[in-house]
mmCIF file of C-alpha atoms and ligand atoms in Angstrom:
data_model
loop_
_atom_site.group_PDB
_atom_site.id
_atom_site.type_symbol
_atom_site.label_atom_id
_atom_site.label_comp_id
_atom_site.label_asym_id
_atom_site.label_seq_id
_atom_site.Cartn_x
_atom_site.Cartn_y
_atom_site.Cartn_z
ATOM 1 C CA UNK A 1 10.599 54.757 191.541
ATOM 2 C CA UNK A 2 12.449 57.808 189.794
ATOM 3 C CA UNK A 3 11.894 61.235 191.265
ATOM 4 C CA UNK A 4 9.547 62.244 188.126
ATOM 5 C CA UNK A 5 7.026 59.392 189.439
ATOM 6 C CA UNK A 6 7.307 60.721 193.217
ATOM 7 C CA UNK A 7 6.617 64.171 191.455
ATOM 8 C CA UNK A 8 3.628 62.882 189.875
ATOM 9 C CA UNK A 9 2.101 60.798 192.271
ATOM 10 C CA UNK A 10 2.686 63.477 195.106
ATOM 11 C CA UNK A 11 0.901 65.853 192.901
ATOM 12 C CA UNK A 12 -1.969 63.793 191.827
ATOM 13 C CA UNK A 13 -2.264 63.025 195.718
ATOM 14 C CA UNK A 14 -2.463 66.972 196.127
ATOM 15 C CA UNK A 15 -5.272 67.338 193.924
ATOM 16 C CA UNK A 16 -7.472 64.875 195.285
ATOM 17 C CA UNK A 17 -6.555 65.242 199.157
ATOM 18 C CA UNK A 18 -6.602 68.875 198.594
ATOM 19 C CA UNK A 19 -8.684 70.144 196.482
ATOM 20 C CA UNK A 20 -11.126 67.848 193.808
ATOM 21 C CA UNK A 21 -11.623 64.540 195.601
ATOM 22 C CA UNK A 22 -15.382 64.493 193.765
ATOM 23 C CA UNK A 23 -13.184 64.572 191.108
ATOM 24 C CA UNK A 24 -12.614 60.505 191.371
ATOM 25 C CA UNK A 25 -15.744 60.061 193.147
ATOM 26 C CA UNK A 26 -13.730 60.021 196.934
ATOM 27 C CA UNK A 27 -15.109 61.702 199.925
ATOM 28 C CA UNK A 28 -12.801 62.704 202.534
ATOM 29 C CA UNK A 29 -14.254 62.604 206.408
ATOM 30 C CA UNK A 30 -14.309 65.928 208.269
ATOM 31 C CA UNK A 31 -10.836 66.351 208.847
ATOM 32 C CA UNK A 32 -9.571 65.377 205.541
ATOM 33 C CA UNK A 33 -8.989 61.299 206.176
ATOM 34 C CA UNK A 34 -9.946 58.624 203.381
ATOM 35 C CA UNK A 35 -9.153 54.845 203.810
ATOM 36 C CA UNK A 36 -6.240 54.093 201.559
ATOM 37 C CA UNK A 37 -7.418 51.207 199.746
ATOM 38 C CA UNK A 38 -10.450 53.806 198.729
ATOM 39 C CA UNK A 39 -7.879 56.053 197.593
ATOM 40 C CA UNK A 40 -5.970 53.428 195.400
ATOM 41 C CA UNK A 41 -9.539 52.012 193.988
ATOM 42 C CA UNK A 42 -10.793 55.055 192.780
ATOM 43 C CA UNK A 43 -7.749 56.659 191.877
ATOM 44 C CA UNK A 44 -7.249 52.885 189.370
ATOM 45 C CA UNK A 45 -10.792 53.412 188.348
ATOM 46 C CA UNK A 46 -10.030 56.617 186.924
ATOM 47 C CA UNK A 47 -7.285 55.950 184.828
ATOM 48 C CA UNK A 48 -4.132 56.302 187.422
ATOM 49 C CA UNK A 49 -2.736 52.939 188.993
ATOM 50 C CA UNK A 50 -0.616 53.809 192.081
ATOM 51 C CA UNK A 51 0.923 50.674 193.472
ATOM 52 C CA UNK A 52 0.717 50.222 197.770
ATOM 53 C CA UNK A 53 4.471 50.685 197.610
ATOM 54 C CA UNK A 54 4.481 53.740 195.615
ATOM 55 C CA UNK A 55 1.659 55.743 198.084
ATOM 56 C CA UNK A 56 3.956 54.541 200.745
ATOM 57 C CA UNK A 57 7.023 56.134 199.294
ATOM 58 C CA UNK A 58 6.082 59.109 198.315
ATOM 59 C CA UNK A 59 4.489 59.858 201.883
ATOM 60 C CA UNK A 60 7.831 58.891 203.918
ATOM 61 C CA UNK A 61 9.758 60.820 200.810
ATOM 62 C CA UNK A 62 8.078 63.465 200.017
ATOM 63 C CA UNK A 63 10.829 65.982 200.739
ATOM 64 C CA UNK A 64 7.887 68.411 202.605
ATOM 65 C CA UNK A 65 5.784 65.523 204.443
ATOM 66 C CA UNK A 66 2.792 66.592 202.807
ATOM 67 C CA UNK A 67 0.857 63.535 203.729
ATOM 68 C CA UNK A 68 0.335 61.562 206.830
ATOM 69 C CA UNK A 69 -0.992 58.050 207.219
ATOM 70 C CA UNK A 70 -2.803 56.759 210.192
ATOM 71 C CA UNK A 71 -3.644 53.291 210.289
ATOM 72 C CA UNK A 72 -5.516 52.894 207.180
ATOM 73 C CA UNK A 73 -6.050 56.139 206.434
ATOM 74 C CA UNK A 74 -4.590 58.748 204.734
ATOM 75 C CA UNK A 75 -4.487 62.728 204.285
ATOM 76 C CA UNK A 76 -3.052 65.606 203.008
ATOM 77 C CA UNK A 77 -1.000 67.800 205.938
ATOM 78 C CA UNK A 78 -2.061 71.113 204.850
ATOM 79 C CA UNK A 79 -3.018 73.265 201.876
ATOM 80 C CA UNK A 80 -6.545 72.343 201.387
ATOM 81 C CA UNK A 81 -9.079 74.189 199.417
ATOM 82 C CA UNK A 82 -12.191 72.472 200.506
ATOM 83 C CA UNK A 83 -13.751 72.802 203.549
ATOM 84 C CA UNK A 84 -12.002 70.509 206.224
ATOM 85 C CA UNK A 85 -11.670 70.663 209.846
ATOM 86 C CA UNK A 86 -7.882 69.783 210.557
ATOM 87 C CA UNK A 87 -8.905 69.588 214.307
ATOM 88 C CA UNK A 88 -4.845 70.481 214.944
ATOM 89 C CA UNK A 89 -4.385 72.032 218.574
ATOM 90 C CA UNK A 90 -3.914 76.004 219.406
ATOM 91 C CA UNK A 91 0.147 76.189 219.714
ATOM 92 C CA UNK A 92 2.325 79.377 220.775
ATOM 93 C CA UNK A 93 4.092 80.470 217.870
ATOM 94 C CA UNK A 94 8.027 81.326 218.032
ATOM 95 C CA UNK A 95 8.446 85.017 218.192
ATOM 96 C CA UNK A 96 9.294 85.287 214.443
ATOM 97 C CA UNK A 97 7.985 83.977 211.204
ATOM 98 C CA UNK A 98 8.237 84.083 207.600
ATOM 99 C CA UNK A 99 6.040 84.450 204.546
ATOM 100 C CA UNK A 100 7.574 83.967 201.413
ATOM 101 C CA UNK A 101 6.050 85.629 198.012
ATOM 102 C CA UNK A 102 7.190 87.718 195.221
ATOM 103 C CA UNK A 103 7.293 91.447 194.507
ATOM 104 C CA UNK A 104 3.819 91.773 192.416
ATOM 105 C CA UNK A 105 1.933 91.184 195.681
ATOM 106 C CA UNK A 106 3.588 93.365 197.827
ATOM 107 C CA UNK A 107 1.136 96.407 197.498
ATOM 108 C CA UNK A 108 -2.091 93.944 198.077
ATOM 109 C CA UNK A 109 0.048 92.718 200.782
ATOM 110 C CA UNK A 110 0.507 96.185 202.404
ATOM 111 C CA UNK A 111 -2.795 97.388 202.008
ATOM 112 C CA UNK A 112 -4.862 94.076 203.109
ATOM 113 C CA UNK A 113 -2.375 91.766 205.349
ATOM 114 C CA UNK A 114 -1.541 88.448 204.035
ATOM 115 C CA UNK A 115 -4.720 86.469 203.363
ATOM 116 C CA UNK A 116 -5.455 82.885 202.521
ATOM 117 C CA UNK A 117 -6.588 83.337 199.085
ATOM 118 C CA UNK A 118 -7.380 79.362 198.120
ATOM 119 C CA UNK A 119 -6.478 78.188 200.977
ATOM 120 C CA UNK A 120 -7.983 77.619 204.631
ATOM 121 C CA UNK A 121 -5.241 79.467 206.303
ATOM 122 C CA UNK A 122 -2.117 81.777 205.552
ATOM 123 C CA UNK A 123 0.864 79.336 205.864
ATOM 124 C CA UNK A 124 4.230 80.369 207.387
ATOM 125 C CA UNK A 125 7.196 78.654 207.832
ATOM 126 C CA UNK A 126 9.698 78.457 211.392
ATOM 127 C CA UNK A 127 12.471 79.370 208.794
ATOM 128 C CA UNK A 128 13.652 81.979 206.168
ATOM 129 C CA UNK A 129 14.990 79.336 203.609
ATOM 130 C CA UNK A 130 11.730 77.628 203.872
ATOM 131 C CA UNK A 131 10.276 80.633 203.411
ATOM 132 C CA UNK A 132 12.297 81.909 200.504
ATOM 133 C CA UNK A 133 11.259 78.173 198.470
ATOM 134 C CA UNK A 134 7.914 78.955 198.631
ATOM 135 C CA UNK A 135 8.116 82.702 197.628
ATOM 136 C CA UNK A 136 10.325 81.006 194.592
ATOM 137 C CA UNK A 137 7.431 78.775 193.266
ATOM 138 C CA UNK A 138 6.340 82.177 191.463
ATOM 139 C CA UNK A 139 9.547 84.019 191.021
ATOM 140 C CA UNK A 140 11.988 85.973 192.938
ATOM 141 C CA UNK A 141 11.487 85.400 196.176
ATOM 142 C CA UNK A 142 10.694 88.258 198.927
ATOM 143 C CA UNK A 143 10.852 87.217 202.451
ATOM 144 C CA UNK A 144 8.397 89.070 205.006
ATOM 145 C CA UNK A 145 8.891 88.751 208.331
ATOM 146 C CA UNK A 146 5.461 88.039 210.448
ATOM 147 C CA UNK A 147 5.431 89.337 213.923
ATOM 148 C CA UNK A 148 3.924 86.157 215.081
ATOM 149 C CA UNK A 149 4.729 86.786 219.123
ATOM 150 C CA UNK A 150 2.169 89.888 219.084
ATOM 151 C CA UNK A 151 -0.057 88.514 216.887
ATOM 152 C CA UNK A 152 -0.295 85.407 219.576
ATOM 153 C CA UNK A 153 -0.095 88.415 222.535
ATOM 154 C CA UNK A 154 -3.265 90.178 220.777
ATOM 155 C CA UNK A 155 -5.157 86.937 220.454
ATOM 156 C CA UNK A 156 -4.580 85.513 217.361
ATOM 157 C CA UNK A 157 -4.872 82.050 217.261
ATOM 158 C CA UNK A 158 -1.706 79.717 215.561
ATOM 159 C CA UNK A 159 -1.566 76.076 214.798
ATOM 160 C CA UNK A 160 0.675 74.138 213.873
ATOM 161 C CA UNK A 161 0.355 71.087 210.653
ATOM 162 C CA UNK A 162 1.791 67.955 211.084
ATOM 163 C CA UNK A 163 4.911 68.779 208.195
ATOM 164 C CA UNK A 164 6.039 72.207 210.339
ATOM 165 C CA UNK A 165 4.175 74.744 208.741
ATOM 166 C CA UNK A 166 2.445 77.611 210.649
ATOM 167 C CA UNK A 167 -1.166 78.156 210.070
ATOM 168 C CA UNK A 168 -3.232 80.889 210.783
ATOM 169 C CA UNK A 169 -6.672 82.677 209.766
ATOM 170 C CA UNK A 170 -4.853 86.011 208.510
ATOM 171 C CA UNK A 171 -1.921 88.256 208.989
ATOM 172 C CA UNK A 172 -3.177 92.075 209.323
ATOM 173 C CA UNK A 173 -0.156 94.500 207.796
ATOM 174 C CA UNK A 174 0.692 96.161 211.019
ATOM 175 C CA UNK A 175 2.534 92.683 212.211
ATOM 176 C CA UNK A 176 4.109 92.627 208.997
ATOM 177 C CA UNK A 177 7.909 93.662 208.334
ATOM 178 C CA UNK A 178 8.568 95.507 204.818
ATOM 179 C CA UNK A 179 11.540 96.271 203.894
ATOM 180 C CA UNK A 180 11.464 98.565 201.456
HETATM 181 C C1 HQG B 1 -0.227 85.720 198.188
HETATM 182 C C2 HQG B 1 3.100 75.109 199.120
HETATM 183 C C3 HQG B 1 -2.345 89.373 197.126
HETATM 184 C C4 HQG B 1 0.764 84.891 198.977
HETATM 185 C C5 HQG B 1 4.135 76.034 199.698
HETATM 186 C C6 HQG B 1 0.997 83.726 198.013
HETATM 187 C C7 HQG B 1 3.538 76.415 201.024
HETATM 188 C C8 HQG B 1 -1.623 87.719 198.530
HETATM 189 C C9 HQG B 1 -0.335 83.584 197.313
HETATM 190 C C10 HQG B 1 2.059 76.308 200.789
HETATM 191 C C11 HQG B 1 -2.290 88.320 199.607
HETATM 192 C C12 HQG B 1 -1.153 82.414 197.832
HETATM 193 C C13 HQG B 1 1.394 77.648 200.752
HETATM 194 C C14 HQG B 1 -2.995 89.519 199.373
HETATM 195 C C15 HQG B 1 -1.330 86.540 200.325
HETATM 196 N N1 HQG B 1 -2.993 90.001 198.122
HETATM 197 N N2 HQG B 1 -1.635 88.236 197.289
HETATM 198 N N3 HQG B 1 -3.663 90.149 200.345
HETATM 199 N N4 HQG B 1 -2.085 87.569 200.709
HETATM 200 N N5 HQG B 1 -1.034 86.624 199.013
HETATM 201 O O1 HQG B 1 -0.005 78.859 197.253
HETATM 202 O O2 HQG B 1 1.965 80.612 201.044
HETATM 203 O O3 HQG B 1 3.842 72.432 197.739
HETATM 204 O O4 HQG B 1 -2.067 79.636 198.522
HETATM 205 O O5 HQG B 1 1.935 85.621 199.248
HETATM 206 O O6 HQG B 1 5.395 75.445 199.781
HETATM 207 O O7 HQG B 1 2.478 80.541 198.531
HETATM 208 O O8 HQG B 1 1.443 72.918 198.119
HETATM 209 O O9 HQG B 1 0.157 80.093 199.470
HETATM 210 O O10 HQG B 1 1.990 84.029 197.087
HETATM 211 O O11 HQG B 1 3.912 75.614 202.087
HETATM 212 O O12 HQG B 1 2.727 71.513 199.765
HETATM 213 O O13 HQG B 1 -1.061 84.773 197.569
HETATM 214 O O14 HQG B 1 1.901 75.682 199.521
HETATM 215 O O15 HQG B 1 3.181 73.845 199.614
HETATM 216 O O16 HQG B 1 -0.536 81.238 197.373
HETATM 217 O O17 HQG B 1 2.019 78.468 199.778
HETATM 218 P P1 HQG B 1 -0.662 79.858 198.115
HETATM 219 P P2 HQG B 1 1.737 80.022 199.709
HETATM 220 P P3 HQG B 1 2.771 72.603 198.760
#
């Protein structure tokens, strides 16, 4: 399987785990899960075969673990859209994370905190080079540091998805770091 398949199946498992799963007729259960061979019928029904052994790559490959399997089920770590119950447990955040975005949303960002925009949750990662790829996805990258420790002190709740990313509701400005 060359890396522009992975790409492609990985994505069209985004969509439909994510985001449109009505979009092939597939209804996820409350925290996101669909039986695989579900997922691989209706996914063949409309239009795009994905072999067993392909799903199963691209979920041990996929270079951010965006999908888990459990028995014979399947869903998307993170980064939905619709409305899904994750059901991941409360955890302590380390005293320091990182948002990565670019410079045209910094004066939102100051004014409002980070929110979740499509998401469920404002996603931040353990690391700044994590960070820094997903500020890249839109251009050059600017790192913000999140106070997570007082966040967690003040009450604000942290979980944490099944690939290592940080989720939370929303990030008020006063935890944030700016730089400039
Ligand atoms: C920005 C990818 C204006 C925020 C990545 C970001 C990640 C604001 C964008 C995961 C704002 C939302 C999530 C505000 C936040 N005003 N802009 N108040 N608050 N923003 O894609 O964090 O490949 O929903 O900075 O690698 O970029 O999908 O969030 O630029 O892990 O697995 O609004 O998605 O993973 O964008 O990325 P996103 P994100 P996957």
């Amino acid at each position: 399987m060359n890396e522009q398949r992975v790409v492609r199946v990985s994505k069209y498992l985004s969509k439909h785990l994510r985001h449109q799963p009505e979009r092939i007729g597939l209804t996820l259960d409350e925290a996101g899960w669909v039986e695989i061979d579900e997922l691989l019928d209706a996914a063949r029904a409309h239009g795009f075969t994905i072999e067993r052994a392909e799903l199963e790559q691209v979920v041990t490959e996929n270079d951010k673990r965006r999908f888990a399997i459990d028995g014979s089920r399947i869903r998307a770590s993170q980064g939905h859209s619709i409305e899904i119950d994750l059901d991941l447990p409360v955890a302590e955040p380390p005293a320091y994370l990182y948002h990565g975005t670019v410079a045209r949303f910094l004066d939102a960002i100051r004014h409002e905190g980070l929110k979740p925009m499509n998401r469920h949750d404002v996603h931040l990662s353990a690391d700044r080079e994590t960070a820094t790829r997903v500020g890249a996805r839109r251009g050059r990258p600017v790192v913000l540091p999140v106070d997570s420790g007082a966040m967690h002190r003040d009450g604000h709740t942290f979980r944490l998805s099944a690939n290592g990313v940080w989720l939370t509701a929303v990030v008020p400005p006063r935890y944030l770091r700016f730089s400039r």
